[in-house]
CSV table of C-alpha atoms and ligand atoms in Angstrom, one decimal:
chain,number,residue,atom,x,y,z
A,1,UNK,CA,109.4,102.1,79.1
A,2,UNK,CA,111.2,104.8,77.0
A,3,UNK,CA,114.0,106.5,78.9
A,4,UNK,CA,112.2,109.9,79.1
A,5,UNK,CA,108.8,108.6,80.3
A,6,UNK,CA,107.4,106.4,83.1
A,7,UNK,CA,104.1,104.6,83.1
A,8,UNK,CA,101.9,105.6,86.0
A,9,UNK,CA,98.4,104.7,87.4
A,10,UNK,CA,97.0,108.1,88.2
A,11,UNK,CA,94.0,109.7,89.7
A,12,UNK,CA,93.1,112.4,87.3
A,13,UNK,CA,89.8,113.6,88.6
A,14,UNK,CA,88.0,113.1,91.9
A,15,UNK,CA,85.5,110.1,91.8
A,16,UNK,CA,86.9,109.0,88.4
A,17,UNK,CA,88.7,105.7,87.8
A,18,UNK,CA,92.4,105.6,88.0
A,19,UNK,CA,94.0,105.5,84.6
A,20,UNK,CA,97.2,103.9,83.3
A,21,UNK,CA,99.0,106.8,81.6
A,22,UNK,CA,102.5,108.1,81.1
A,23,UNK,CA,104.4,110.8,83.0
A,24,UNK,CA,107.8,112.5,82.5
A,25,UNK,CA,110.7,110.6,84.0
A,26,UNK,CA,111.5,112.3,87.3
A,27,UNK,CA,115.1,113.7,87.8
A,28,UNK,CA,116.2,113.7,91.5
A,29,UNK,CA,117.6,117.0,92.8
A,30,UNK,CA,119.1,118.0,96.2
A,31,UNK,CA,118.2,115.2,98.7
A,32,UNK,CA,115.8,113.4,96.3
A,33,UNK,CA,116.3,109.7,95.3
A,34,UNK,CA,114.9,108.0,92.2
A,35,UNK,CA,113.6,104.4,92.7
A,36,UNK,CA,113.0,101.9,89.9
A,37,UNK,CA,109.8,100.3,91.2
A,38,UNK,CA,109.9,96.5,91.5
A,39,UNK,CA,106.6,95.9,93.3
A,40,UNK,CA,103.7,98.1,94.8
A,41,UNK,CA,101.0,96.8,97.1
A,42,UNK,CA,97.3,97.8,96.9
A,43,UNK,CA,95.7,99.0,100.1
A,44,UNK,CA,92.1,99.7,101.2
A,45,UNK,CA,93.3,103.2,101.7
A,46,UNK,CA,93.8,103.4,98.0
A,47,UNK,CA,90.1,102.7,97.6
A,48,UNK,CA,89.3,105.5,100.0
A,49,UNK,CA,91.5,107.9,97.9
A,50,UNK,CA,89.9,106.7,94.6
A,51,UNK,CA,86.4,107.1,96.1
A,52,UNK,CA,87.0,110.5,97.6
A,53,UNK,CA,84.8,113.4,96.5
A,54,UNK,CA,86.2,116.8,95.7
A,55,UNK,CA,87.4,118.5,98.9
A,56,UNK,CA,87.5,115.3,100.9
A,57,UNK,CA,91.3,115.0,100.8
A,58,UNK,CA,93.9,117.8,100.9
A,59,UNK,CA,95.5,116.5,97.8
A,60,UNK,CA,96.1,118.1,94.4
A,61,UNK,CA,95.2,115.9,91.4
A,62,UNK,CA,96.5,114.4,89.2
A,63,UNK,CA,98.9,112.2,91.1
A,64,UNK,CA,100.1,108.7,90.9
A,65,UNK,CA,98.7,106.1,93.4
A,66,UNK,CA,100.7,103.6,95.4
A,67,UNK,CA,102.0,104.0,98.9
A,68,UNK,CA,103.4,100.5,99.5
A,69,UNK,CA,106.5,100.3,97.4
A,70,UNK,CA,109.7,98.3,97.0
A,71,UNK,CA,112.4,98.9,94.4
A,72,UNK,CA,116.0,99.7,93.6
A,73,UNK,CA,117.8,103.1,93.9
A,74,UNK,CA,118.7,104.1,90.4
A,75,UNK,CA,119.7,107.8,90.8
A,76,UNK,CA,120.4,110.1,93.8
A,77,UNK,CA,120.4,113.9,94.0
A,78,UNK,CA,123.7,115.5,94.9
A,79,UNK,CA,122.7,115.9,98.6
A,80,UNK,CA,121.1,112.5,99.0
A,81,UNK,CA,121.6,110.4,102.1
A,82,UNK,CA,120.8,106.8,102.8
A,83,UNK,CA,121.0,103.7,100.5
A,84,UNK,CA,123.5,103.9,97.6
A,85,UNK,CA,122.6,103.6,93.9
A,86,UNK,CA,121.8,99.9,93.1
A,87,UNK,CA,120.5,99.1,96.6
A,88,UNK,CA,117.1,97.4,96.9
A,89,UNK,CA,114.8,99.2,99.4
A,90,UNK,CA,111.3,99.6,100.7
A,91,UNK,CA,109.9,103.1,100.8
A,92,UNK,CA,108.6,104.4,104.2
A,93,UNK,CA,105.2,105.8,103.2
A,94,UNK,CA,104.2,108.6,105.7
A,95,UNK,CA,106.3,111.5,104.5
A,96,UNK,CA,106.5,114.1,107.3
A,97,UNK,CA,108.3,117.4,107.6
A,98,UNK,CA,111.5,115.5,108.5
A,99,UNK,CA,112.5,118.0,111.2
A,100,UNK,CA,109.9,118.1,114.0
A,101,UNK,CA,110.3,116.2,117.3
A,102,UNK,CA,108.3,113.2,116.0
A,103,UNK,CA,110.1,113.1,112.6
A,104,UNK,CA,113.5,113.4,114.3
A,105,UNK,CA,112.9,110.0,115.9
A,106,UNK,CA,111.5,108.4,112.7
A,107,UNK,CA,107.8,108.7,113.8
A,108,UNK,CA,106.8,110.6,110.6
A,109,UNK,CA,103.5,108.8,110.8
A,110,UNK,CA,102.8,111.2,113.7
A,111,UNK,CA,104.5,114.3,112.3
A,112,UNK,CA,103.7,117.4,114.4
A,113,UNK,CA,103.4,119.5,111.2
A,114,UNK,CA,100.9,117.2,109.4
A,115,UNK,CA,98.1,119.9,109.5
A,116,UNK,CA,100.4,122.5,108.0
A,117,UNK,CA,101.6,120.1,105.3
A,118,UNK,CA,97.9,119.3,104.5
A,119,UNK,CA,97.1,123.0,104.4
A,120,UNK,CA,99.8,123.4,101.8
A,121,UNK,CA,98.3,120.4,100.1
A,122,UNK,CA,101.7,118.8,100.3
A,123,UNK,CA,100.2,115.3,100.5
A,124,UNK,CA,100.6,112.6,103.2
A,125,UNK,CA,103.2,110.6,101.2
A,126,UNK,CA,103.7,108.5,98.2
A,127,UNK,CA,100.4,107.8,96.4
A,128,UNK,CA,98.7,110.0,99.0
A,129,UNK,CA,98.7,113.4,97.3
A,130,UNK,CA,102.3,112.9,96.2
A,131,UNK,CA,103.2,110.8,93.1
A,132,UNK,CA,103.3,107.2,94.3
A,133,UNK,CA,104.7,103.9,93.2
A,134,UNK,CA,102.0,102.5,90.9
A,135,UNK,CA,104.5,103.4,88.2
A,136,UNK,CA,107.9,102.4,86.8
A,137,UNK,CA,109.7,105.1,88.7
A,138,UNK,CA,109.1,106.8,92.0
A,139,UNK,CA,110.8,110.0,93.2
A,140,UNK,CA,111.3,110.0,97.0
A,141,UNK,CA,112.0,113.3,98.8
A,142,UNK,CA,114.9,111.9,100.9
A,143,UNK,CA,117.0,108.8,101.3
A,144,UNK,CA,115.9,108.9,105.1
A,145,UNK,CA,112.7,107.4,103.9
A,146,UNK,CA,114.3,104.2,102.4
A,147,UNK,CA,115.0,101.0,104.3
A,148,UNK,CA,117.4,98.4,102.6
A,149,UNK,CA,115.8,95.0,102.1
A,150,UNK,CA,118.9,93.0,100.8
A,151,UNK,CA,117.8,90.0,98.8
A,152,UNK,CA,114.2,90.0,100.0
A,153,UNK,CA,111.9,89.4,97.0
A,154,UNK,CA,110.2,92.6,96.0
A,155,UNK,CA,106.7,91.0,96.1
A,156,UNK,CA,107.4,90.2,99.7
A,157,UNK,CA,109.1,93.4,100.6
A,158,UNK,CA,106.6,96.0,99.3
A,159,UNK,CA,103.7,94.9,101.6
A,160,UNK,CA,106.0,95.2,104.6
A,161,UNK,CA,106.1,99.0,104.2
A,162,UNK,CA,102.4,99.4,104.9
A,163,UNK,CA,100.5,96.2,105.8
A,164,UNK,CA,103.4,94.8,107.7
A,165,UNK,CA,104.4,98.1,109.4
A,166,UNK,CA,100.8,99.0,110.3
A,167,UNK,CA,100.3,95.5,111.8
A,168,UNK,CA,103.6,95.7,113.7
A,169,UNK,CA,102.8,99.2,115.1
A,170,UNK,CA,99.3,98.0,116.2
A,171,UNK,CA,100.9,95.1,118.1
A,172,UNK,CA,103.4,97.4,119.6
A,173,UNK,CA,100.6,99.7,120.8
A,174,UNK,CA,99.0,96.9,122.8
A,175,UNK,CA,102.2,95.1,123.8
A,176,UNK,CA,102.1,96.6,127.4
A,177,UNK,CA,98.8,94.8,128.0
A,178,UNK,CA,100.2,91.4,126.8
A,179,UNK,CA,103.3,91.3,129.0
A,180,UNK,CA,104.8,87.8,128.7
A,181,UNK,CA,101.8,86.0,130.0
A,182,UNK,CA,101.1,82.9,127.9
A,183,UNK,CA,97.6,82.9,129.3
A,184,UNK,CA,97.0,86.4,127.8
A,185,UNK,CA,94.7,86.3,124.8
A,186,UNK,CA,94.7,88.6,121.8
A,187,UNK,CA,91.8,88.8,119.4
A,188,UNK,CA,92.5,89.7,115.7
A,189,UNK,CA,89.3,91.0,114.0
A,190,UNK,CA,89.8,90.8,110.2
A,191,UNK,CA,92.4,88.5,108.7
A,192,UNK,CA,93.1,90.3,105.4
A,193,UNK,CA,96.2,92.1,104.2
A,194,UNK,CA,97.1,93.4,107.6
A,195,UNK,CA,95.4,90.9,109.9
A,196,UNK,CA,97.3,87.9,108.6
A,197,UNK,CA,100.6,89.7,109.2
A,198,UNK,CA,99.5,90.7,112.7
A,199,UNK,CA,98.9,87.0,113.5
A,200,UNK,CA,102.4,86.2,112.5
A,201,UNK,CA,103.9,89.2,114.3
A,202,UNK,CA,102.0,88.2,117.5
A,203,UNK,CA,103.3,84.6,117.3
A,204,UNK,CA,106.8,85.8,116.6
A,205,UNK,CA,107.1,88.5,119.3
A,206,UNK,CA,104.7,87.6,122.1
A,207,UNK,CA,103.5,84.5,124.1
A,208,UNK,CA,99.9,85.4,123.7
A,209,UNK,CA,97.1,83.1,122.6
A,210,UNK,CA,95.9,84.4,119.2
A,211,UNK,CA,92.2,84.2,118.4
A,212,UNK,CA,91.1,85.3,114.9
A,213,UNK,CA,87.7,86.3,113.6
A,214,UNK,CA,86.6,87.0,110.0
A,215,UNK,CA,83.5,86.6,107.8
A,216,UNK,CA,85.3,84.5,105.2
A,217,UNK,CA,86.3,80.9,105.5
A,218,UNK,CA,89.4,81.5,103.3
A,219,UNK,CA,90.6,84.2,105.7
A,220,UNK,CA,90.2,81.8,108.7
A,221,UNK,CA,92.2,79.2,106.8
A,222,UNK,CA,94.9,81.8,106.3
A,223,UNK,CA,94.8,82.8,110.0
A,224,UNK,CA,95.5,79.1,110.9
A,225,UNK,CA,98.4,78.9,108.4
A,226,UNK,CA,99.8,82.1,110.0
A,227,UNK,CA,99.7,80.5,113.5
A,228,UNK,CA,96.4,81.6,115.0
A,229,UNK,CA,95.5,79.3,117.9
A,230,UNK,CA,91.8,79.5,117.1
A,231,UNK,CA,89.6,81.0,114.3
A,232,UNK,CA,85.9,81.6,114.0
A,233,UNK,CA,83.5,83.1,111.6
A,234,UNK,CA,81.6,86.1,112.9
A,235,UNK,CA,78.2,84.8,114.0
A,236,UNK,CA,75.7,85.6,116.8
A,237,UNK,CA,77.5,83.6,119.5
A,238,UNK,CA,81.0,84.6,118.6
A,239,UNK,CA,81.4,86.8,121.7
A,240,UNK,CA,80.3,83.9,123.9
A,241,UNK,CA,82.7,81.6,122.1
A,242,UNK,CA,85.6,84.0,122.5
A,243,UNK,CA,84.8,84.7,126.2
A,244,UNK,CA,84.8,81.0,126.8
A,245,UNK,CA,88.2,80.6,125.1
A,246,UNK,CA,89.6,83.3,127.3
A,247,UNK,CA,88.6,81.6,130.5
A,248,UNK,CA,85.6,83.9,130.9
A,249,UNK,CA,87.6,87.1,131.4
A,250,UNK,CA,87.9,88.3,127.8
A,251,UNK,CA,91.0,89.3,125.8
A,252,UNK,CA,93.7,91.6,127.2
A,253,UNK,CA,94.0,93.1,123.7
A,254,UNK,CA,91.8,93.3,120.6
A,255,UNK,CA,93.2,94.4,117.2
A,256,UNK,CA,90.4,95.5,115.0
A,257,UNK,CA,91.5,95.6,111.4
A,258,UNK,CA,88.0,96.2,110.2
A,259,UNK,CA,86.7,99.1,112.3
A,260,UNK,CA,83.1,98.5,111.4
A,261,UNK,CA,80.0,98.9,113.7
A,262,UNK,CA,79.8,95.1,114.1
A,263,UNK,CA,83.6,94.6,114.7
A,264,UNK,CA,83.7,97.4,117.3
A,265,UNK,CA,80.6,96.0,119.0
A,266,UNK,CA,82.3,92.6,119.2
A,267,UNK,CA,85.5,94.2,120.4
A,268,UNK,CA,83.7,95.9,123.3
A,269,UNK,CA,81.9,92.6,124.2
A,270,UNK,CA,85.1,90.6,124.4
A,271,UNK,CA,87.6,93.1,125.9
A,272,UNK,CA,88.9,92.2,129.4
A,273,UNK,CA,88.8,94.8,132.2
A,274,UNK,CA,91.9,97.0,131.8
A,275,UNK,CA,92.2,95.6,128.2
A,276,UNK,CA,93.6,97.5,125.2
A,277,UNK,CA,91.5,98.0,122.0
A,278,UNK,CA,93.5,99.1,118.9
A,279,UNK,CA,91.2,100.3,116.1
A,280,UNK,CA,93.2,100.0,112.9
A,281,UNK,CA,90.6,99.5,110.2
A,282,UNK,CA,88.7,102.4,108.7
A,283,UNK,CA,85.4,100.6,108.4
A,284,UNK,CA,83.3,103.6,109.4
A,285,UNK,CA,82.1,102.1,112.8
A,286,UNK,CA,81.7,104.3,115.9
A,287,UNK,CA,82.4,103.6,119.5
A,288,UNK,CA,80.8,105.5,122.4
A,289,UNK,CA,83.3,106.2,125.1
A,290,UNK,CA,81.5,107.2,128.3
A,291,UNK,CA,81.3,106.2,131.9
A,292,UNK,CA,79.4,104.2,132.8
A,293,UNK,CA,79.1,102.6,129.4
A,294,UNK,CA,79.7,99.4,127.4
A,295,UNK,CA,83.5,99.6,127.6
A,296,UNK,CA,85.0,97.6,130.6
A,297,UNK,CA,86.7,99.6,133.4
A,298,UNK,CA,90.3,100.4,132.7
A,299,UNK,CA,89.9,99.9,128.9
A,300,UNK,CA,92.4,101.8,126.8
A,301,UNK,CA,91.5,102.7,123.2
A,302,UNK,CA,94.1,103.6,120.5
A,303,UNK,CA,93.9,104.6,116.9
A,304,UNK,CA,97.3,103.5,115.6
A,305,UNK,CA,98.3,104.9,112.3
A,306,UNK,CA,100.9,103.3,110.0
A,307,UNK,CA,104.2,103.0,111.9
A,308,UNK,CA,107.7,104.4,112.5
A,309,UNK,CA,110.9,104.1,110.6
A,310,UNK,CA,112.6,102.0,113.3
A,311,UNK,CA,109.6,99.7,113.3
A,312,UNK,CA,109.9,99.3,109.5
A,313,UNK,CA,113.5,98.1,110.0
A,314,UNK,CA,112.2,95.6,112.6
A,315,UNK,CA,109.5,94.4,110.2
A,316,UNK,CA,112.1,93.8,107.5
A,317,UNK,CA,114.3,92.0,110.0
A,318,UNK,CA,111.4,89.7,110.9
A,319,UNK,CA,110.9,88.9,107.2
A,320,UNK,CA,114.6,88.2,106.7
A,321,UNK,CA,114.4,85.7,109.7
A,322,UNK,CA,111.5,83.9,107.9
A,323,UNK,CA,109.1,84.9,110.7
A,324,UNK,CA,106.9,87.1,108.5
A,325,UNK,CA,105.6,85.9,105.1
A,326,UNK,CA,103.1,87.9,103.1
A,327,UNK,CA,100.3,86.0,101.4
A,328,UNK,CA,100.1,87.8,98.0
A,329,UNK,CA,98.1,87.9,94.9
A,330,UNK,CA,100.1,89.2,92.0
A,331,UNK,CA,98.8,91.4,89.3
A,332,UNK,CA,100.7,93.1,86.4
A,333,UNK,CA,100.7,96.9,86.8
A,334,UNK,CA,98.6,97.2,83.6
A,335,UNK,CA,95.9,95.2,85.4
A,336,UNK,CA,95.6,97.7,88.3
A,337,UNK,CA,91.8,98.1,87.6
A,338,UNK,CA,91.2,94.3,88.0
A,339,UNK,CA,93.2,94.3,91.2
A,340,UNK,CA,91.2,97.3,92.5
A,341,UNK,CA,88.0,95.5,91.6
A,342,UNK,CA,89.0,92.3,93.4
A,343,UNK,CA,90.0,94.2,96.5
A,344,UNK,CA,86.8,96.2,96.5
A,345,UNK,CA,84.8,92.9,96.4
A,346,UNK,CA,86.8,91.4,99.3
A,347,UNK,CA,88.1,88.6,97.0
A,348,UNK,CA,91.8,89.2,97.6
A,349,UNK,CA,93.5,86.5,99.8
A,350,UNK,CA,96.2,88.4,101.7
A,351,UNK,CA,97.6,91.4,99.9
A,352,UNK,CA,97.3,92.4,96.2
A,353,UNK,CA,100.7,93.4,94.8
A,354,UNK,CA,101.2,95.0,91.4
A,355,UNK,CA,104.4,94.1,89.4
A,356,UNK,CA,105.6,96.3,86.5
A,357,UNK,CA,105.0,94.2,83.4
B,1,FEH,C1,97.3,105.8,104.6
B,1,FEH,C2,96.9,107.1,104.4
B,1,FEH,C3,95.7,107.6,105.0
B,1,FEH,C4,95.0,106.7,105.8
B,1,FEH,C5,95.4,105.4,106.0
B,1,FEH,C6,96.6,105.0,105.4
B,1,FEH,C7,97.0,103.6,105.6
B,1,FEH,O1,96.8,102.8,104.5
B,1,FEH,C8,98.4,103.5,106.0
B,1,FEH,O2,98.7,102.2,106.4
B,2,ZN,ZN1,97.8,101.6,103.2
B,3,ZN,ZN1,107.5,116.4,111.2
């Protein structure tokens, strides 16, 4: 990389393929911080952005993709806060206004001014309308959005900022239902980049019995490696199997990392009365919420989105303790199109991570 330029995987037109190009080297001003990217994860949301049609998203193009980033602070603006030059960090991805009641407590994923930011086409964050980390360098608006990772390998650290954080926040959303009851069952639907981390987080932070469902044998093998007590392929009798494994009462919590019609139908079939359903995946499925209806009495439904800064610190801490290990498939940055194709065809085991080559 020449000093004045940075390589970047950019979306240059809606519906067009991302292209590996070059962009000017950013210079941090005021509170901004410049990161040398060491690893960037690939997410299904990247596919949604790549496939968006004109007008679907409140983003200006071109912009660089990549919202799951780890790297090293290489330059800070004069008013920068947070990690010092040379520190290795992960980048908190949902960039809010930084000053509303939600942002003030680190919940920028639920920024109260999101609609206004979207109206200004300010973007949701790195790689989401703002230049992201599928590049050699990433300019971050403020050091408040950086979490130190110490000596954690970048290929492990990057996925913590999105897959790990989203899984952790989803577990936190249903934690009330779990209590400390070892007889409580949690069902994880979809054991991909997020689901395999949710299994580990559930085993590390709860006493619940973890039951995993996927359509791929390889994913079930990964679920078992991550500590799931039981795994099954999705088939006609899966609901009956899961109900039997939960003593006939169903699961106190279901984490749906797929969000498709079939996964939501299964979730409703196996949710215990008073149970919690967290719909994390954006699989296009719909759920009718009516009374009386298919959902059990007392059911609580949530649509958790990403996570908070304090939760990202907790996720990094779990990784440092060896309680959270990301299954990764590595790709050189220049092979981003291949990685995107593999993710699109459901062939990635765990999380795809791009490394500057
Ligand atoms: C990011 C932006 C928009 C929708 C969903 C996402 C997730 O990938 C964040 O984890
Ligand atoms: Zn994502
Ligand atoms: Zn805000």
